[in-house]
Structures are given as C-alpha cells and as structure tokens.
Coordinates of C-alpha atoms and ligand atoms in Angstrom, one line a residue:
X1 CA -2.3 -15.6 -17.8
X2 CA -2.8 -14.7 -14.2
X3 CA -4.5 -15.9 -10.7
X4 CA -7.3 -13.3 -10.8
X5 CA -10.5 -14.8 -11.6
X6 CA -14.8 -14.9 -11.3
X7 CA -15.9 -17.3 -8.8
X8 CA -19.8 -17.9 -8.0
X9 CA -20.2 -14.1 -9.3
X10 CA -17.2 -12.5 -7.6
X11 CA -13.5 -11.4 -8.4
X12 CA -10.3 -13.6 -6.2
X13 CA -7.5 -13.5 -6.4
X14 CA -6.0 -17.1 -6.1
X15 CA -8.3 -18.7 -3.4
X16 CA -9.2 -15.1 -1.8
X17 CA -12.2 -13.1 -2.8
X18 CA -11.1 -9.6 -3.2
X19 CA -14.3 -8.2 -0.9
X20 CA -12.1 -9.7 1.8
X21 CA -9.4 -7.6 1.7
X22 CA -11.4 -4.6 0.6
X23 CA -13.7 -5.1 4.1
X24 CA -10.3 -5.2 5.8
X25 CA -8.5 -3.2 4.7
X26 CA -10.2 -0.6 2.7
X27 CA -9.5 0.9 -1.0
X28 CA -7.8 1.7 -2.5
X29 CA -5.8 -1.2 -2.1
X30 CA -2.9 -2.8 -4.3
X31 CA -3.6 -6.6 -4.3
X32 CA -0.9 -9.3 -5.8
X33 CA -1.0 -12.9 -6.8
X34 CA 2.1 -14.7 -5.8
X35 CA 1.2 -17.4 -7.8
X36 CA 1.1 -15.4 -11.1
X37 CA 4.3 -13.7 -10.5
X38 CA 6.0 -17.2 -10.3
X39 CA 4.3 -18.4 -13.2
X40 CA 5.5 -15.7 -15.2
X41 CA 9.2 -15.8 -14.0
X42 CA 9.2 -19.7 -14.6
X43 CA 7.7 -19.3 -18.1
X44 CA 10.6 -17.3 -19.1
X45 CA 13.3 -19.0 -17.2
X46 CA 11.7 -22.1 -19.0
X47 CA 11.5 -20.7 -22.6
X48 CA 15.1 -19.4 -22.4
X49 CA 16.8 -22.2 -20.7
X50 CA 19.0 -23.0 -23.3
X51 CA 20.7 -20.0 -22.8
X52 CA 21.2 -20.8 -19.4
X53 CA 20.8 -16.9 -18.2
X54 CA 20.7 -15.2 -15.5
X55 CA 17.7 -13.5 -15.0
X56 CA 17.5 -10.3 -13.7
X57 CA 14.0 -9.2 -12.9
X58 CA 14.0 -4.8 -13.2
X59 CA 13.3 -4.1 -9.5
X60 CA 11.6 -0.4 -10.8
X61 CA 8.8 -2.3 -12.2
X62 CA 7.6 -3.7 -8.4
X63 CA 10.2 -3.0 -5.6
X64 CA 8.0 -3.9 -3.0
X65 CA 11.1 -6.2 -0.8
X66 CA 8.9 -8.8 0.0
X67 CA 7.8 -9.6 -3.8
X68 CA 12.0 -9.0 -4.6
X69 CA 12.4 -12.1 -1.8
X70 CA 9.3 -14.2 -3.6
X71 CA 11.5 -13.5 -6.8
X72 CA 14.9 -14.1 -5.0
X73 CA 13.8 -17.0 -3.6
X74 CA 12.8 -18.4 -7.3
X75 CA 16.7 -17.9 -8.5
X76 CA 16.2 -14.4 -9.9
X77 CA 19.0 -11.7 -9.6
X78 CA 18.1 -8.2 -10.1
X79 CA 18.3 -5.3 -12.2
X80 CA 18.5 -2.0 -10.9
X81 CA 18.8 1.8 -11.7
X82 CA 19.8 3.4 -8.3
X83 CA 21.5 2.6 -4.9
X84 CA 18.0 2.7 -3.5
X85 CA 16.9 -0.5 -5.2
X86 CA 20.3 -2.0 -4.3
X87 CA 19.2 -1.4 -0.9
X88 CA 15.9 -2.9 -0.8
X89 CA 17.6 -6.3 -3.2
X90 CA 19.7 -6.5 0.2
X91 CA 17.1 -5.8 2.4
X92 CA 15.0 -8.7 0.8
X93 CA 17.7 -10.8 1.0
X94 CA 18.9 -11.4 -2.5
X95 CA 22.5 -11.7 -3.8
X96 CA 24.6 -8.6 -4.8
X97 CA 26.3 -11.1 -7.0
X98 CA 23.5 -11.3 -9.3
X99 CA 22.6 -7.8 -9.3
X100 CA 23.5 -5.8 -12.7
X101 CA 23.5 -1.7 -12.6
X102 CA 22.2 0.6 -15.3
X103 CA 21.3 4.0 -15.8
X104 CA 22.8 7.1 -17.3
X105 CA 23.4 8.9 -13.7
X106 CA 24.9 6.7 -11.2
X107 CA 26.2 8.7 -8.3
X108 CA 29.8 8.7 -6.9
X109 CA 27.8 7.4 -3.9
X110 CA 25.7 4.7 -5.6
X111 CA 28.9 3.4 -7.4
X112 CA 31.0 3.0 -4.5
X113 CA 27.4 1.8 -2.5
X114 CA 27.6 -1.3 -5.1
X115 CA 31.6 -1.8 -5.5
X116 CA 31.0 -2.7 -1.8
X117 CA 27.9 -4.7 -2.0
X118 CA 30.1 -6.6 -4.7
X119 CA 27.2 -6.2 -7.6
X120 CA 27.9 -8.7 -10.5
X121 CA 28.8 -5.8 -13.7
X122 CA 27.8 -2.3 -14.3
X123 CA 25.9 -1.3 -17.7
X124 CA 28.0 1.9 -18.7
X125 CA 26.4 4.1 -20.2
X126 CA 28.8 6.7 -20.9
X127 CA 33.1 7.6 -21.1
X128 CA 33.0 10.0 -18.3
X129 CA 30.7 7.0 -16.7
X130 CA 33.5 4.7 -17.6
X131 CA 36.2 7.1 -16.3
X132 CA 34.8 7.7 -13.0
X133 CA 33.7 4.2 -11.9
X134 CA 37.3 3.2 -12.8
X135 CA 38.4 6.0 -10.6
X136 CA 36.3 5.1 -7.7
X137 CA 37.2 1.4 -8.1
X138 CA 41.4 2.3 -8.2
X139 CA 40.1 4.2 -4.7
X140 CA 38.4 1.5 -3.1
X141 CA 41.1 -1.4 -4.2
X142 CA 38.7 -2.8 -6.0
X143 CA 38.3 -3.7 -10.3
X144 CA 34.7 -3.4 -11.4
X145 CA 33.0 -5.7 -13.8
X146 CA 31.3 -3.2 -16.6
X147 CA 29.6 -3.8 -19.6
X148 CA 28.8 -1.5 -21.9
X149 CA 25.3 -0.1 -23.2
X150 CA 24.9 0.1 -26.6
X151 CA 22.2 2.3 -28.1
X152 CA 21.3 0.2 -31.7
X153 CA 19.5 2.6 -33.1
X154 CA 16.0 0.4 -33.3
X155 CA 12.5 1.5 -33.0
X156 CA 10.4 -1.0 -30.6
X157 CA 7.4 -0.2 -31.7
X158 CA 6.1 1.3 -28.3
X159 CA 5.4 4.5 -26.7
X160 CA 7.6 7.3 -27.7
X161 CA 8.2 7.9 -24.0
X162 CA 9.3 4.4 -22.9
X163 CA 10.9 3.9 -26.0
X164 CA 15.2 3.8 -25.6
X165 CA 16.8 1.8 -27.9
X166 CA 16.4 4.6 -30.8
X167 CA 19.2 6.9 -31.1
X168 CA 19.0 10.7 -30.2
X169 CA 17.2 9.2 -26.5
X170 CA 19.7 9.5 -23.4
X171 CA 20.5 5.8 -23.3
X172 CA 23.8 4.0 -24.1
X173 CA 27.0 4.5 -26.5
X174 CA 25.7 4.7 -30.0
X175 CA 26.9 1.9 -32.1
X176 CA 29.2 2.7 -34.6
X177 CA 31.2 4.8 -31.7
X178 CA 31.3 1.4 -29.6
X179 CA 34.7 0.2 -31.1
X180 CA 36.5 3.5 -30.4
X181 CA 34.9 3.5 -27.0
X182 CA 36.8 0.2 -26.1
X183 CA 39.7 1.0 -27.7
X184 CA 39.6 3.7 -25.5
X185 CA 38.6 2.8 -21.9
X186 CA 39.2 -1.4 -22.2
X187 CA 42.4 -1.1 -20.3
X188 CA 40.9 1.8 -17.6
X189 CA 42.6 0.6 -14.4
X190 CA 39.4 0.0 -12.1
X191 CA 37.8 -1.5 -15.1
X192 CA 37.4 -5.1 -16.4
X193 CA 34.9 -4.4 -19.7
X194 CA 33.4 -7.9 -20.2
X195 CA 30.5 -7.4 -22.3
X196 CA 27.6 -5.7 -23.9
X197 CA 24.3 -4.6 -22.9
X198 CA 21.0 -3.0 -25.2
X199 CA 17.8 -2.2 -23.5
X200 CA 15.2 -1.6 -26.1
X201 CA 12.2 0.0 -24.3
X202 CA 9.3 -1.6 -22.6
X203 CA 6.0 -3.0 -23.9
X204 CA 7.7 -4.5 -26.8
X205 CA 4.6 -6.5 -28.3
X206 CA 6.9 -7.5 -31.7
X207 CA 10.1 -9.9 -31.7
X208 CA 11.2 -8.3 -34.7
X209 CA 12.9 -5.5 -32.8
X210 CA 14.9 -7.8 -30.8
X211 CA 16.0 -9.7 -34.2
X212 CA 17.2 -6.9 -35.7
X213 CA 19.1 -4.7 -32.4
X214 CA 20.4 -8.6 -32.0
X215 CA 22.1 -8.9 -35.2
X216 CA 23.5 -5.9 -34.8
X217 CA 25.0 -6.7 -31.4
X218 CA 26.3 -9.6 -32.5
X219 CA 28.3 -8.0 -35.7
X220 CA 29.6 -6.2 -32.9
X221 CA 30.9 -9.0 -31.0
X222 CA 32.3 -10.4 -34.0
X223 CA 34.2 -6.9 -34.4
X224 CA 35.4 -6.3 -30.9
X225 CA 36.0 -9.9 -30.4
X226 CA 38.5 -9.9 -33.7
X227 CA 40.0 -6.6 -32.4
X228 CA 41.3 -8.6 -29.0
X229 CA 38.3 -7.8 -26.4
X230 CA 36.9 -9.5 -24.3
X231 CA 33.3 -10.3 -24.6
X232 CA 32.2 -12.5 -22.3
X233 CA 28.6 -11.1 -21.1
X234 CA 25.6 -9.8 -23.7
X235 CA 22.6 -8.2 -21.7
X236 CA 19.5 -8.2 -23.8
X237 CA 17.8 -6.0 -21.2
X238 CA 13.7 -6.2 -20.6
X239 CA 10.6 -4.8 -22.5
X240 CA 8.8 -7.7 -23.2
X241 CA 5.7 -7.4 -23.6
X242 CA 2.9 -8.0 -20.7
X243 CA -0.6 -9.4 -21.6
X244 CA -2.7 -5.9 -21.1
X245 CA -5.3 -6.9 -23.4
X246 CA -5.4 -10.6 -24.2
X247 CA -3.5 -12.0 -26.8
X248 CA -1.8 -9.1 -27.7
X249 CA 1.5 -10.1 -27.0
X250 CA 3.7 -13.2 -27.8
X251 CA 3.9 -15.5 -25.6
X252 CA 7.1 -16.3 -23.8
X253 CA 8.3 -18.9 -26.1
X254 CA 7.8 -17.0 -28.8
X255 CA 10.4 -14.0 -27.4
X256 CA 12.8 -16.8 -26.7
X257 CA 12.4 -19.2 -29.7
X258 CA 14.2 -16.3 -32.1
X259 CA 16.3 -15.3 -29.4
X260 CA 17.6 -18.2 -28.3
X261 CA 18.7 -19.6 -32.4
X262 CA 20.4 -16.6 -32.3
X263 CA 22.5 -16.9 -29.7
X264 CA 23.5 -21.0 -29.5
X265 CA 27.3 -22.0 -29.3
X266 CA 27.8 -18.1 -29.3
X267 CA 30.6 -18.9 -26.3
X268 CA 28.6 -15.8 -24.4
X269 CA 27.1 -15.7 -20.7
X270 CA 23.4 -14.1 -21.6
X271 CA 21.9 -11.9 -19.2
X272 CA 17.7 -11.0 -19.4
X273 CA 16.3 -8.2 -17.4
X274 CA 12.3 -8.4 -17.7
X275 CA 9.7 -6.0 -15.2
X276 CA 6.8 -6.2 -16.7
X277 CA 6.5 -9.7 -18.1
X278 CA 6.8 -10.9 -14.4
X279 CA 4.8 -8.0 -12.3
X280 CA 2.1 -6.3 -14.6
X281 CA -0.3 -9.2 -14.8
X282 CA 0.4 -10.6 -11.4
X283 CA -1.7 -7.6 -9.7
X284 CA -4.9 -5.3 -9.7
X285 CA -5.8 -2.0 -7.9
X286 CA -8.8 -2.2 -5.9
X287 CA -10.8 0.4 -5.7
X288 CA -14.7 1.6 -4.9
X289 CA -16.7 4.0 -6.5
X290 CA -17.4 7.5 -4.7
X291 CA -19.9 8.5 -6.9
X292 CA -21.8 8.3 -10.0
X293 CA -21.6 11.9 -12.2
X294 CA -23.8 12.2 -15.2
X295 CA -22.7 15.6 -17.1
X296 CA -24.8 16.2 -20.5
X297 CA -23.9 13.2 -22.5
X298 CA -20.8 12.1 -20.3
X299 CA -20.9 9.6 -17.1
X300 CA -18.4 9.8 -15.5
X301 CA -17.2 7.3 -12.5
X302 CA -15.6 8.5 -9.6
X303 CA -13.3 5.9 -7.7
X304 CA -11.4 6.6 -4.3
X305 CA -8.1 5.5 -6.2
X306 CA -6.7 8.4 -8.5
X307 CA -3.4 8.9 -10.6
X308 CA -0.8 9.6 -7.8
X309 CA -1.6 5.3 -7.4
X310 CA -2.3 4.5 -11.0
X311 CA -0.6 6.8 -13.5
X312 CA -0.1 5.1 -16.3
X313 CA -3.4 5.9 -18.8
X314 CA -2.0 9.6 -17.7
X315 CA 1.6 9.6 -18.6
X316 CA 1.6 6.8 -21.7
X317 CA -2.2 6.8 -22.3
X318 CA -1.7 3.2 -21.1
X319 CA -5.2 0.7 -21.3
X320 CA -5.9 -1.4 -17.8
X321 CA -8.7 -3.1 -18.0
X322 CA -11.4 -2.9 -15.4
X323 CA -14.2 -4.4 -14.1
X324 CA -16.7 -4.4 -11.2
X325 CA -15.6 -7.2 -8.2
X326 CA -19.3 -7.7 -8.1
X327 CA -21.0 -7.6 -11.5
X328 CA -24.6 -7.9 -11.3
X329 CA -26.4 -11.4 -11.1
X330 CA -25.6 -13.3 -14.3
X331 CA -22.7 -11.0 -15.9
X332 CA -19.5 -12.7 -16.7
X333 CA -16.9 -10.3 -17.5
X334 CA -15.8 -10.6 -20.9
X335 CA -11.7 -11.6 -21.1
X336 CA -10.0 -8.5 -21.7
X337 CA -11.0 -6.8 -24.4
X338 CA -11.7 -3.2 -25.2
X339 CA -15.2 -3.1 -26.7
X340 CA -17.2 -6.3 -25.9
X341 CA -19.8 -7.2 -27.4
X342 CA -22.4 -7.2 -24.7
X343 CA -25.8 -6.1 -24.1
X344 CA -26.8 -3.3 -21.4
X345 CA -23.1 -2.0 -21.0
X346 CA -22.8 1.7 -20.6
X347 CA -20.0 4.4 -22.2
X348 CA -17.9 5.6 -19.0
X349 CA -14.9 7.9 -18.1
X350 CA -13.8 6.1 -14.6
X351 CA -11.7 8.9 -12.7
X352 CA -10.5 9.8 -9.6
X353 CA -10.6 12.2 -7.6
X354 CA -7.4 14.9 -8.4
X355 CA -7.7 17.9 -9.4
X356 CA -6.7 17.7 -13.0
X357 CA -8.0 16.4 -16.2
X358 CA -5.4 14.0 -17.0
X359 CA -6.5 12.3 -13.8
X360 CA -8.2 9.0 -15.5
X361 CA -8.0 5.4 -15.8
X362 CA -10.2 4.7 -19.0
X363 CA -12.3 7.1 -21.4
X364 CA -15.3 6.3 -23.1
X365 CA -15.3 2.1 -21.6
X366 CA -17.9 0.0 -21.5
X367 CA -18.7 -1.0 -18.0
X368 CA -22.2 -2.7 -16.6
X369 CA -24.0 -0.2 -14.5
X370 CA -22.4 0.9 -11.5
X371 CA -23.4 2.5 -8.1
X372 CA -22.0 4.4 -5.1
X373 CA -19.9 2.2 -3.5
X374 CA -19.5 -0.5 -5.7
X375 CA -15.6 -2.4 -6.4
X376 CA -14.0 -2.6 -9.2
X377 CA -10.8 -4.0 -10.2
X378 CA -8.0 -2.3 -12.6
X379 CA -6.0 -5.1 -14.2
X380 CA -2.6 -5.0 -14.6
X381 CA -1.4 -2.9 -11.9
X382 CA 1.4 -4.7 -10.7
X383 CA 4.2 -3.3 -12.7
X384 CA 4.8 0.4 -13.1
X385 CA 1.9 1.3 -10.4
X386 CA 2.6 1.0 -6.9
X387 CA 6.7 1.8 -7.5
X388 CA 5.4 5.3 -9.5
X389 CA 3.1 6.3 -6.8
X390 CA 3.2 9.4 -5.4
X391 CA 1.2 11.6 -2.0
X392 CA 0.0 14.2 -4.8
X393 CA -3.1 15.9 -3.4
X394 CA -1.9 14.5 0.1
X395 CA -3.0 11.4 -0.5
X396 CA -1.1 8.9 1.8
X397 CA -0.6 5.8 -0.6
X398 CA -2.3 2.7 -1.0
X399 CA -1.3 -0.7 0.9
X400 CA -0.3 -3.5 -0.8
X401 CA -1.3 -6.9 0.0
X402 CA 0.4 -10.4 -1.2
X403 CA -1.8 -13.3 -1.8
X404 CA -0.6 -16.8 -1.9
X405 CA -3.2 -19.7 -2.2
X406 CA -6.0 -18.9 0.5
X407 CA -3.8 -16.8 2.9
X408 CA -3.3 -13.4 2.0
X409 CA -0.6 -10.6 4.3
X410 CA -0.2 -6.7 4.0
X411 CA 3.4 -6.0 2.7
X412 CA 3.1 -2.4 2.8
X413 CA 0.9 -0.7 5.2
X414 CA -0.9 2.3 4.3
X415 CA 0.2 5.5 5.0
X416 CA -1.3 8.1 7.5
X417 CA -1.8 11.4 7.7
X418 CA 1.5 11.6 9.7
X419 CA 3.2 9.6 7.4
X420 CA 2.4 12.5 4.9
X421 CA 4.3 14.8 7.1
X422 CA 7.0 12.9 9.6
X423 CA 9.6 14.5 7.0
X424 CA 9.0 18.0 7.2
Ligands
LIG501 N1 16.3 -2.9 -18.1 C1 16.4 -1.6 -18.2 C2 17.8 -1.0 -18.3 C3 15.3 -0.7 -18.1 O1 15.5 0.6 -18.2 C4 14.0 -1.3 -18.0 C5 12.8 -0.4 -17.9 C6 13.9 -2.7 -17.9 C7 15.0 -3.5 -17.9 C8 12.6 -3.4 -17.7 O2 11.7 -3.1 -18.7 P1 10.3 -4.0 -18.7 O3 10.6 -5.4 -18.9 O4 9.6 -3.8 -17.4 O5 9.5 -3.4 -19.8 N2 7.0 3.2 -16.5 C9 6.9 2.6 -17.8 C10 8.0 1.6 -18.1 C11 9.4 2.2 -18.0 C12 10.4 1.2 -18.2 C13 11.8 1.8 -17.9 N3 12.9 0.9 -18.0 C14 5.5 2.0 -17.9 O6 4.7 2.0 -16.9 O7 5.1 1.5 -19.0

C-alpha cells in the first residue's frame, strides 16, 4: 500500500503530480510520500501493540534526517549501525534514549560517541565487543545497557547476501555458545547485560523464520533466566518483508499475529527494528529516458538515473517495478506485477548510463513504448536507494524531495560539480 498513484493519465504522489517536481527540479530525482511512510509505521505499531514495543525504525534503510524527524515525531526510536547515524537521529531531533546500537565493528569512538549520547542498550555482537565497551564505560563513569546478539542458526529465505541470521555469516554469538558467553561477561564492570537480540536478514517474505529463530530464543530465555540472568529486553530485529511486487508479502498483522502469541505474559520488554517495511514502498526514483537503443534483437532504454542512485537489481538482483509517469492515452498501468498481461507492451532492458554491465534496473520487462525524454518511475526506492548511493562515474547524487498532501519540499539538494570535489 502506498500514496503513489494514476490520476487523469499521470503518476502523483499524494496530491502532487510527479511532472511537477521533475520540471523543477530535474531527474533524476528521489521523490517520497510522507503519508505512506506513516501508514506503514502505524500498521506495525498497530499490529504489534500488544507487545507494547518500542519500535526502532533501521535508520540505514532511509537516513535522510528530515524523514528520521517525520518518524521521530510518530514515537519511533531508532536503530542504528554507526556513530554517523547516531548523529543524524540527534540532528533530526530524536531521543538517544530510544536509540539501540548493532553491528559487528563499533569503534572505540562510536562507543564512547553513544555512552555520551546516553543510547538506550547496545546489541553485542562479540566478547572482545563485550570487553571493550565495558572498558570504555569503567573510563567514562558510566554502566552501559547491552544486549546480546544471538546468531540462531535460521535460514530467512532471502538473498544469500542479506541473509544474517544463518550461522557461519559475521553476525552475533552463535547459540549454543550464548550461556557460556554470560556466564562469562554478565558481571563485566561497565556492563549491565539485559537481554537478547536476533536479526534475521531483510526481505523476509515467510513468518515461519521468525517462529522458529523465536522459539529458539525463548528456550534461551528460559535457560539463562533459570541460571540467575537477567533478561529483561528481546530484540527481534527487522527484515520484514516490503510489498515489491503486490501481494507477495504478509501483511503486517500477519508478521505480528504469530509473533505476538508467542510472546504474551513472557514478563519481557520487546524491541522491533523494521527499514524496509516503513521506507521501501513510501518512495520512487524519477527518472527520464536519454535514449532509445535498439541492438539486434535487444532494446534497450537508457535513463539519466544509473546504479551509483539505484543499485539494488545490481548487487541482489532485486525487482523495482517501473513504469512510464505518462503512459500513452488510455494505458492504466497494471498493479505490480512482472509480466502483465497486456497488449502492445514491448521486451526492454532499462539501463543507465555507467560504464559497466551490471549497470541495470530491469532485464527483459515489459514496458509500453517509450521515447527520448519520456518519465518513468522505479517503485520502491525508498529503502536501500538513496542511503547506498554513491558519485561513481562523478555523478553528483540525486535530490530528494518529501511530499506531504499537496505541498511538496527538497530535503536534500542535489549535488554539484563542486560538491564532487570540495573534499579533495
Ligand atoms: N536491524 C539490523 C541489525 C539490521 O542489520 C538491519 C538491516 C535491520 C534491522 C533492518 O532490516 P530491514 O527491516 O530493512 O530489512 N541493502 C539491503 C538490505 C540490507 C539490510 C541490512 N540490515 C537491500 O537493499 O535489500
């Protein structure tokens, strides 16, 4: 479900038709729907209010500060990965207090950034992790809130490469090593350990995978719980699923509904941290067709955006779905589907403009003809697009524009030429 739709023959987003902002601002351009990014935050706040959690939205999926203070200003906390994102939670206003910490390589600097922000627990992911956060805390008079990852050994069903919860990837402490580990470092003197944490992978598009890495966490709990420790905090992580194609993920009641059953009168304070769910379908890249290459029995078309904005099809041979911001008198784009079933479509790579093969957005799609200059819209680009961007080729990166009802404001500018090099 999302704000972007057809009206009298032409894509908006919300109450703003997207010609608008391409006329004002050029392409390629990243364009967001505040409406569907609240949408998606309340549905999950609503299917999973029984658990009453705190909700920390994964800041790598969209870090753009003025979408982290639209989500802030919701109730959301945050989850981050590096003392950069802590800075732009602050910088957007939200509270440390609700911010939770993973990742495998925290510096000495990013621990001590967030011991001073006052961040609510780390996720360890390590004992030399474990050890040195203690050690920084004891410096710093401080006792840091930590919970541990614990890797569960489950397969998601995704990607290989954002897949994290199986054993053998960097992630966590594996689980039958997780009593030892807090019979270890529970009593570490900068250390309170409250908790668990598991992080599965992303695009998780079955709830079976969070059944079974739950049951396993909560033998655990049982265990460490009988053994004397406290566990006060499970973190379920993110990875559910976003709505790429339609209907081909649960819903969020469905997530929550085995979830939740699980987890009643458990006596634990639950924390989710979903990306994806929230940002994905809440925005498109806009871009416009350069030109129109016919080679033997390939055409191919070439847009103005390219893979340093959108690099998703390249790196996890993701599927965004796209279609023209225009179509041609009296075609209704289809809903989101990979082959539909229409007359006078036409087999098309779309690319852009890098030099390098892997630099494409869809392979063999059906697309109504289209012409020099024309818009089109990839779907789903608001998770995972603009926050893995990248100048490659020297090519400054795209702005990104906020829409909310009719009114619509640039929350990143694009970049110049001397943007490119003001660093070297
Ligand atoms: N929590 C932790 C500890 C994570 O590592 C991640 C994502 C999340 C939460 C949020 O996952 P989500 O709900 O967004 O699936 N670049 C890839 C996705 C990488 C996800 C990395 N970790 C993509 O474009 O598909």
């Amino acid at each position: 479900m999302d704000y972007f739709d057809y009206q009298s023959g032409q894509l908006y987003c919300e109450q703003v038709p997207l010609t608008e902002i391409a006329s004002s601002l050029g392409t390629p351009t990243y364009v967001y729907s505040s409406a569907t990014f609240l949408h998606h935050y309340q549905q999950l706040a609503k299917a999973f209010a029984p658990l009453d959690p705190l909700i920390c939205y994964s800041v790598k999926a969209n870090s753009n500060i003025h979408i982290l203070n639209l989500l802030d200003r919701a109730g959301a906390g945050f989850d981050i990965v590096s003392g950069g994102e802590l800075a732009r939670v602050i910088r957007a206003g939200g509270d440390p207090a609700k911010v939770v910490f993973a990742g495998v390589g925290k510096t000495d600097q990013e621990i001590s950034q967030a011991l001073q922000a006052g961040i609510c627990f780390f996720a360890l992911e390590s004992a030399p992790e474990a050890q040195n956060i203690s050690r920084l805390a004891v410096a710093a008079g401080k006792k840091a809130n930590a919970i541990l990852r614990v890797n569960p050994d489950v397969d998601p069903k995704t990607h290989r490469y954002i897949t994290t919860g199986k054993k053998l990837t960097k992630f966590g402490v594996n689980l039958e090593e997780v009593t030892a580990f807090f019979e270890k470092y529970s009593d570490l003197p900068g250390l309170n350990l409250v908790g668990l944490h598991m992080h599965l992978g992303s695009q998780i598009t079955a709830i079976d995978p969070f059944v079974e890495a739950l049951t396993k966490m909560l033998d655990l709990v049982d265990t460490l719980r009988a053994r004397g420790h406290k566990i006060e905090w499970l973190d379920l992580g993110g990875g559910f699923g976003a709505d790429y194609q339609t209907d081909t993920v649960p819903l969020a009641p469905a997530y929550a509904d085995a979830i939740v059953d699980m987890l009643r009168d458990k006596d634990l304070c639950i924390a989710i941290e979903p990306g994806k769910f929230i940002s994905a379908n809440a925005g498109l890249l806009l871009t416009r067709v350069v030109y129109v290459k016919e080679s033997g029995p390939k055409r191919f078309v070439i847009v103005d955006a390219a893979m340093n904005d959108l690099i998703r099809p390249s790196l996890y041979d993701a599927f965004h779905f796209i279609w023209p911001v225009q179509p041609a008198q009296g075609f209704v784009p289809p809903a989101r589907t990979a082959e539909p079933a229409i007359d006078g479509l036409l087999k098309v790579d779309v690319v852009g403009g890098i030099c390098e093969p892997t630099d494409f957005f869809a392979k063999d799609r059906l697309l109504p003809p289209v012409q020099r200059g024309d818009l089109l819209a990839i779907f789903t680009a608001g998770a995972y697009c603009a926050t893995m961007a990248s100048q490659y080729n020297s090519r400054p990166r795209a702005p990104e524009v906020l829409v909310d009802g009719a009114e619509h404001k640039t929350i990143r500018r694009r970049e110049t030429y001397d943007d490119l090099t003001a660093l070297e």
